[in-house]
């Protein structure tokens, strides 16, 4: 359900953006504001037959051409168009909202005006003569032909052989190894085999004497004989069939000289012949393999019913030969069959017009069966047809929900399989194997399975994963699924299959593949759970990490990683050998900003930006990677690993900055031996270093112990209660998303400020190293001065060499010597920059923690401003901001 909810949220986001684009709406809160409103006010409202009817009446009254609207509605309804009634209901609500209606009308007017020029250049146009001149007959005929061609080409359906070829090519393209079987050409080339009327341009066997001139009894006998022929698809002498154009119903020409009473009875019976023609054509066309198994099963059921009809006509012919059948008796005997033929013809026409196959055919049949409630005979007939047509569909469904296998040679089933490689799930960040290997095709879902579609998809997917791991699984509760108007019957069977599939896959991943242990192993390394391992690793790789990334030898880093793993408590981890080194092309801040810029205005600018001139150091490019095999790669896929990497790189860099600041503290011990005249700026530098160290350590503590640990425990507890793999995916993704968000990695504004703060800290440590070096140079120069004084006889031999080395060192580092004034100015500048950025960060955090309800971020403020040092300035900034907003 969580996955369905996420999918629904994505769908809303996509639809809102597309709607805003179509309506040219700009400004305001953008799509996000409308999406929030929609999600808050969304209700599970289902359009009923009553509400749809009232909405249809309301729209017809509102329309300038109600007849055209109703005609179009009935046409779409006959084609079984999905979501037609909800759309009509929505349009009726829009008609009531005058403001929205006015805006839509204005928008439509602007769009039509703007597209008028482009339409004239891009569409086929026909030149009309000027209104001032009269049209000749030849021009009128040409115009009529052109208009007729346009109308015919837009309305006429494709010939049956073209449709069959298109369906065959589509199937063969999808399944090149399993081509569709094809009927031989003679089946279609011999119309006499079809059983429908064979129309010819000149009627054959015309009577020499008009039938209307004969006595009434003779007329009746002649018409009875004609009708018996017409009822089985053969032209009579006085009743002939008209050629059929497209999907029109068959019409007939009756001799106009007939007596009116006879003619009236004939016209009552002729619709049965028309129904017969429609049903026969449908059976012959949809029996072809190209139209799928469901339509084939439907035509087989119709053929059975038609046999009963032909038996009735044969019995009537027997009565006619005995002279016992009058026109009135024929009408009497044919009436019970008329309703059956009408229903069959209506279904055939609807399936044909809607170009229904598979699930859409079953939807149409189910809706008809349901709508005939109250007419037991019609409902029983539709129920028979639906049961017969659903057999092949349910056979595919059974294989899918009981074994995880799709055998759908004619693309009729609601679940469609796509050729995707499961190996790519570990390599490609955008690989969507779990979401796209098997997908739901909406128009193939039978309406009676619509509510269960997601569970049907998930059931087969779960079993399929286990099957691909080499284990044969079959649901122990497997029973034949049969169509019934009582939906609960097959709903219970699908529920049982779903529960079994969920348990099988979950147990397989949790117990046999040790998913939780794997996640703990990843946590040890990517979330820096093993402190002693990282101390060893950073000590071992310190010199290597300082090099430019191009100069680093990865195998050397791998060897040092192996050594650190063996020397620390990580040695007890059974999955430690799956940890690998990865040198990334961007630093962590650039990587995060590129991810955050996806589908925004800044995306192109960031992607097309020139690479920085300064080469990355090994430390900036460093990250871990992890080897995960199928089927665990469904959960720990490349997208999840990338999120782990971003968290790790962020924390690893913080740990690096902390080490730099600690090294400054160690080197500062040397300053104690210097004269007191430097104590003032020394004290300022020591205080600033301590503030920076306090900042970095508190940020690390917040991320590790107030974000990651609690969120991890929540996820671990949720995994214990998870009932299926989609829940596991959802909990794991939610854990990573919450960690990224609460660690300030999803907010570009906070990320930039934090990046600048870390840069200031690194620059400060570099500066302090230079200061230390400068102090050492001063000390060396003072020592050089004392070398000129008399020394002990034993040391006199070494003095020239020592003096020479000292002079050389001073010459090489002469540019590092700085005055106390410049030291003090530099420290003061660092202090002001750090304080300004830290205040900015705290201010932004206070805004996000109150406005966006990000309450976890307020913990950083409490930790960094524990003694209220920044409180006064933060309050002043808040007052200034409110004054600006008021102005």
Coordinates of C-alpha atoms in Angstrom, one line a residue, residues 562-809:
X562 CA 42.1 -4.7 4.5
X563 CA 44.7 -4.0 7.1
X564 CA 42.4 -1.6 9.0
X565 CA 39.6 -4.2 8.9
X566 CA 41.8 -6.9 10.3
X567 CA 43.2 -4.7 13.1
X568 CA 39.8 -3.5 14.4
X569 CA 36.6 -4.9 15.8
X570 CA 35.3 -4.9 12.2
X571 CA 37.2 -8.2 11.9
X572 CA 34.2 -10.0 13.4
X573 CA 31.9 -8.8 10.6
X574 CA 31.2 -11.9 8.3
X575 CA 30.5 -9.5 5.4
X576 CA 33.5 -7.3 5.7
X577 CA 35.0 -8.6 2.4
X578 CA 32.2 -7.0 0.4
X579 CA 33.4 -3.5 1.4
X580 CA 35.3 -1.8 -1.4
X581 CA 37.0 1.5 -2.2
X582 CA 35.4 4.0 -4.6
X583 CA 37.0 7.2 -5.8
X584 CA 34.3 9.6 -7.0
X585 CA 34.5 12.2 -9.8
X586 CA 33.0 15.0 -7.6
X587 CA 33.3 16.1 -4.0
X588 CA 30.3 15.4 -1.8
X589 CA 28.9 18.9 -1.9
X590 CA 28.9 19.0 -5.7
X591 CA 27.4 15.5 -5.8
X592 CA 24.6 16.5 -3.5
X593 CA 23.9 19.8 -5.3
X594 CA 23.7 17.9 -8.6
X595 CA 21.2 15.5 -7.2
X596 CA 19.1 18.3 -5.6
X597 CA 19.1 20.2 -8.9
X598 CA 17.4 17.3 -10.8
X599 CA 14.2 18.6 -12.5
X600 CA 14.8 22.2 -11.5
X601 CA 15.8 25.3 -13.4
X602 CA 19.4 25.0 -12.1
X603 CA 19.9 21.5 -13.4
X604 CA 21.4 22.5 -16.8
X605 CA 23.6 25.2 -15.3
X606 CA 25.1 22.8 -12.8
X607 CA 25.5 19.9 -15.2
X608 CA 27.1 22.1 -17.9
X609 CA 29.3 24.0 -15.5
X610 CA 33.0 23.8 -16.2
X611 CA 34.9 21.4 -13.9
X612 CA 37.0 23.2 -11.2
X613 CA 40.6 23.9 -12.0
X614 CA 41.8 22.5 -8.7
X615 CA 42.1 18.7 -8.8
X616 CA 40.3 16.8 -6.1
X617 CA 42.4 15.4 -3.3
X618 CA 42.0 11.7 -2.4
X619 CA 40.1 12.6 0.7
X620 CA 37.5 14.7 -1.2
X621 CA 37.0 12.0 -3.8
X622 CA 37.0 9.0 -1.3
X623 CA 34.0 6.9 -0.6
X624 CA 33.2 3.3 0.2
X625 CA 31.2 0.9 -2.0
X626 CA 29.6 -2.4 -1.2
X627 CA 29.0 -5.6 -3.2
X628 CA 25.4 -6.8 -3.0
X629 CA 24.1 -9.8 -4.9
X630 CA 20.7 -10.7 -6.1
X631 CA 18.0 -10.8 -4.6
X632 CA 19.3 -8.5 -1.8
X633 CA 20.1 -5.9 -4.5
X634 CA 16.3 -5.4 -4.7
X635 CA 16.6 -3.6 -1.3
X636 CA 20.2 -2.5 -1.3
X637 CA 20.2 -1.2 -4.9
X638 CA 22.4 1.4 -6.5
X639 CA 20.0 4.2 -5.5
X640 CA 20.1 3.1 -1.9
X641 CA 23.9 2.7 -1.9
X642 CA 24.3 6.2 -3.4
X643 CA 22.4 7.6 -0.5
X644 CA 24.6 5.7 1.9
X645 CA 27.6 7.1 0.1
X646 CA 26.4 10.7 0.4
X647 CA 25.8 10.2 4.2
X648 CA 29.2 8.6 4.6
X649 CA 31.2 11.2 2.6
X650 CA 29.5 14.0 4.5
X651 CA 30.4 12.5 7.9
X652 CA 33.8 11.3 6.8
X653 CA 34.7 14.9 5.7
X654 CA 33.4 16.2 9.1
X655 CA 35.7 13.6 10.8
X656 CA 38.6 14.8 8.7
X657 CA 38.0 18.5 9.6
X658 CA 37.8 17.4 13.3
X659 CA 41.2 15.7 13.0
X660 CA 42.7 18.8 11.4
X661 CA 41.5 21.0 14.2
X662 CA 42.8 18.5 16.8
X663 CA 46.2 18.6 15.0
X664 CA 46.2 22.4 15.4
X665 CA 45.6 21.9 19.1
X666 CA 48.6 19.6 19.3
X667 CA 50.9 22.0 17.4
X668 CA 49.6 24.9 19.5
X669 CA 51.5 23.5 22.5
X670 CA 54.7 24.8 20.9
X671 CA 53.4 28.4 21.3
X672 CA 53.6 28.2 25.1
X673 CA 57.4 28.7 25.1
X674 CA 57.2 32.0 23.1
X675 CA 57.1 35.5 24.6
X676 CA 53.9 37.0 26.1
X677 CA 53.7 39.8 23.5
X678 CA 51.9 37.3 21.2
X679 CA 49.5 36.1 23.8
X680 CA 46.6 38.3 22.6
X681 CA 46.2 36.9 19.1
X682 CA 47.3 33.4 20.3
X683 CA 44.3 33.5 22.7
X684 CA 42.0 34.6 20.0
X685 CA 43.2 31.8 17.7
X686 CA 42.9 29.2 20.5
X687 CA 39.4 30.4 21.2
X688 CA 38.3 30.3 17.6
X689 CA 39.8 26.8 17.2
X690 CA 37.8 25.6 20.2
X691 CA 34.6 27.1 18.8
X692 CA 35.2 25.4 15.5
X693 CA 36.0 22.1 17.2
X694 CA 32.9 22.5 19.3
X695 CA 30.8 23.2 16.1
X696 CA 32.2 20.1 14.2
X697 CA 31.9 17.7 17.1
X698 CA 28.4 18.8 18.0
X699 CA 27.3 18.4 14.3
X700 CA 28.8 15.0 14.2
X701 CA 27.2 14.0 17.6
X702 CA 23.8 15.3 16.3
X703 CA 24.0 13.4 13.0
X704 CA 25.1 10.1 14.6
X705 CA 23.2 10.0 17.9
X706 CA 20.2 12.2 17.3
X707 CA 19.4 11.3 13.7
X708 CA 20.9 8.1 12.5
X709 CA 20.7 5.9 15.6
X710 CA 17.1 6.7 16.5
X711 CA 16.0 6.4 12.8
X712 CA 17.9 3.1 12.5
X713 CA 16.1 1.7 15.5
X714 CA 12.8 2.8 14.1
X715 CA 13.6 1.1 10.8
X716 CA 14.8 -2.1 12.6
X717 CA 11.6 -2.3 14.6
X718 CA 9.5 -1.7 11.4
X719 CA 11.4 -4.5 9.6
X720 CA 10.3 -6.9 12.3
X721 CA 6.7 -6.2 11.7
X722 CA 6.9 -5.9 7.9
X723 CA 4.5 -8.2 6.1
X724 CA 5.9 -8.0 2.6
X725 CA 8.9 -6.9 0.6
X726 CA 7.3 -3.6 -0.5
X727 CA 7.0 -2.7 3.2
X728 CA 10.7 -3.5 3.6
X729 CA 11.6 -1.3 0.6
X730 CA 9.4 1.5 2.0
X731 CA 10.9 1.4 5.5
X732 CA 14.5 1.3 4.1
X733 CA 13.9 4.2 1.7
X734 CA 12.2 6.1 4.4
X735 CA 15.1 5.6 6.8
X736 CA 17.6 6.9 4.2
X737 CA 15.4 9.8 3.2
X738 CA 14.9 10.9 6.8
X739 CA 18.7 10.6 7.5
X740 CA 19.5 12.8 4.4
X741 CA 16.9 15.3 5.3
X742 CA 17.7 15.6 9.0
X743 CA 21.5 15.8 8.3
X744 CA 20.7 18.9 6.2
X745 CA 21.7 17.2 2.9
X746 CA 18.4 17.8 1.0
X747 CA 18.3 21.5 1.5
X748 CA 20.6 23.4 -0.9
X749 CA 20.5 26.6 1.2
X750 CA 21.6 24.8 4.4
X751 CA 24.1 22.7 2.5
X752 CA 25.8 25.7 1.0
X753 CA 26.2 27.4 4.3
X754 CA 27.5 24.3 5.9
X755 CA 29.9 23.8 3.1
X756 CA 31.3 27.3 3.6
X757 CA 31.6 26.7 7.3
X758 CA 33.7 23.6 6.7
X759 CA 35.8 25.5 4.2
X760 CA 36.5 28.2 6.7
X761 CA 37.6 25.6 9.3
X762 CA 39.9 23.9 6.8
X763 CA 41.4 27.3 5.7
X764 CA 41.9 28.2 9.4
X765 CA 43.8 25.0 10.1
X766 CA 46.0 25.6 7.0
X767 CA 46.6 29.1 8.2
X768 CA 47.5 27.9 11.7
X769 CA 49.9 25.4 10.3
X770 CA 51.6 28.3 8.4
X771 CA 51.7 30.3 11.6
X772 CA 53.2 27.4 13.5
X773 CA 55.8 27.1 10.7
X774 CA 56.5 30.8 10.9
X775 CA 57.0 30.6 14.7
X776 CA 59.5 27.8 14.2
X777 CA 61.4 29.8 11.6
X778 CA 61.6 32.7 14.1
X779 CA 62.9 30.3 16.7
X780 CA 65.4 28.9 14.2
X781 CA 66.6 32.4 13.4
X782 CA 67.1 33.2 17.1
X783 CA 68.9 29.9 17.5
X784 CA 71.1 30.8 14.6
X785 CA 72.0 34.0 16.4
X786 CA 73.2 32.2 19.5
X787 CA 75.3 29.9 17.4
X788 CA 77.8 32.8 16.9
X789 CA 78.6 32.7 20.7
X790 CA 81.5 30.5 22.0
X791 CA 80.5 26.9 22.4
X792 CA 82.0 23.9 24.0
X793 CA 85.0 22.3 22.2
X794 CA 83.1 19.1 21.5
X795 CA 80.3 20.9 19.6
X796 CA 82.5 23.2 17.6
X797 CA 83.1 20.6 14.9
X798 CA 79.3 20.4 14.2
X799 CA 78.5 24.1 14.3
X800 CA 79.4 24.9 10.6
X801 CA 77.1 22.1 9.3
X802 CA 74.2 23.0 11.6
X803 CA 74.5 26.7 10.7
X804 CA 74.6 25.9 7.0
X805 CA 71.3 23.7 7.3
X806 CA 69.5 26.4 9.3
X807 CA 70.4 29.1 6.8
X808 CA 69.2 27.0 3.9
X809 CA 65.8 26.3 5.7

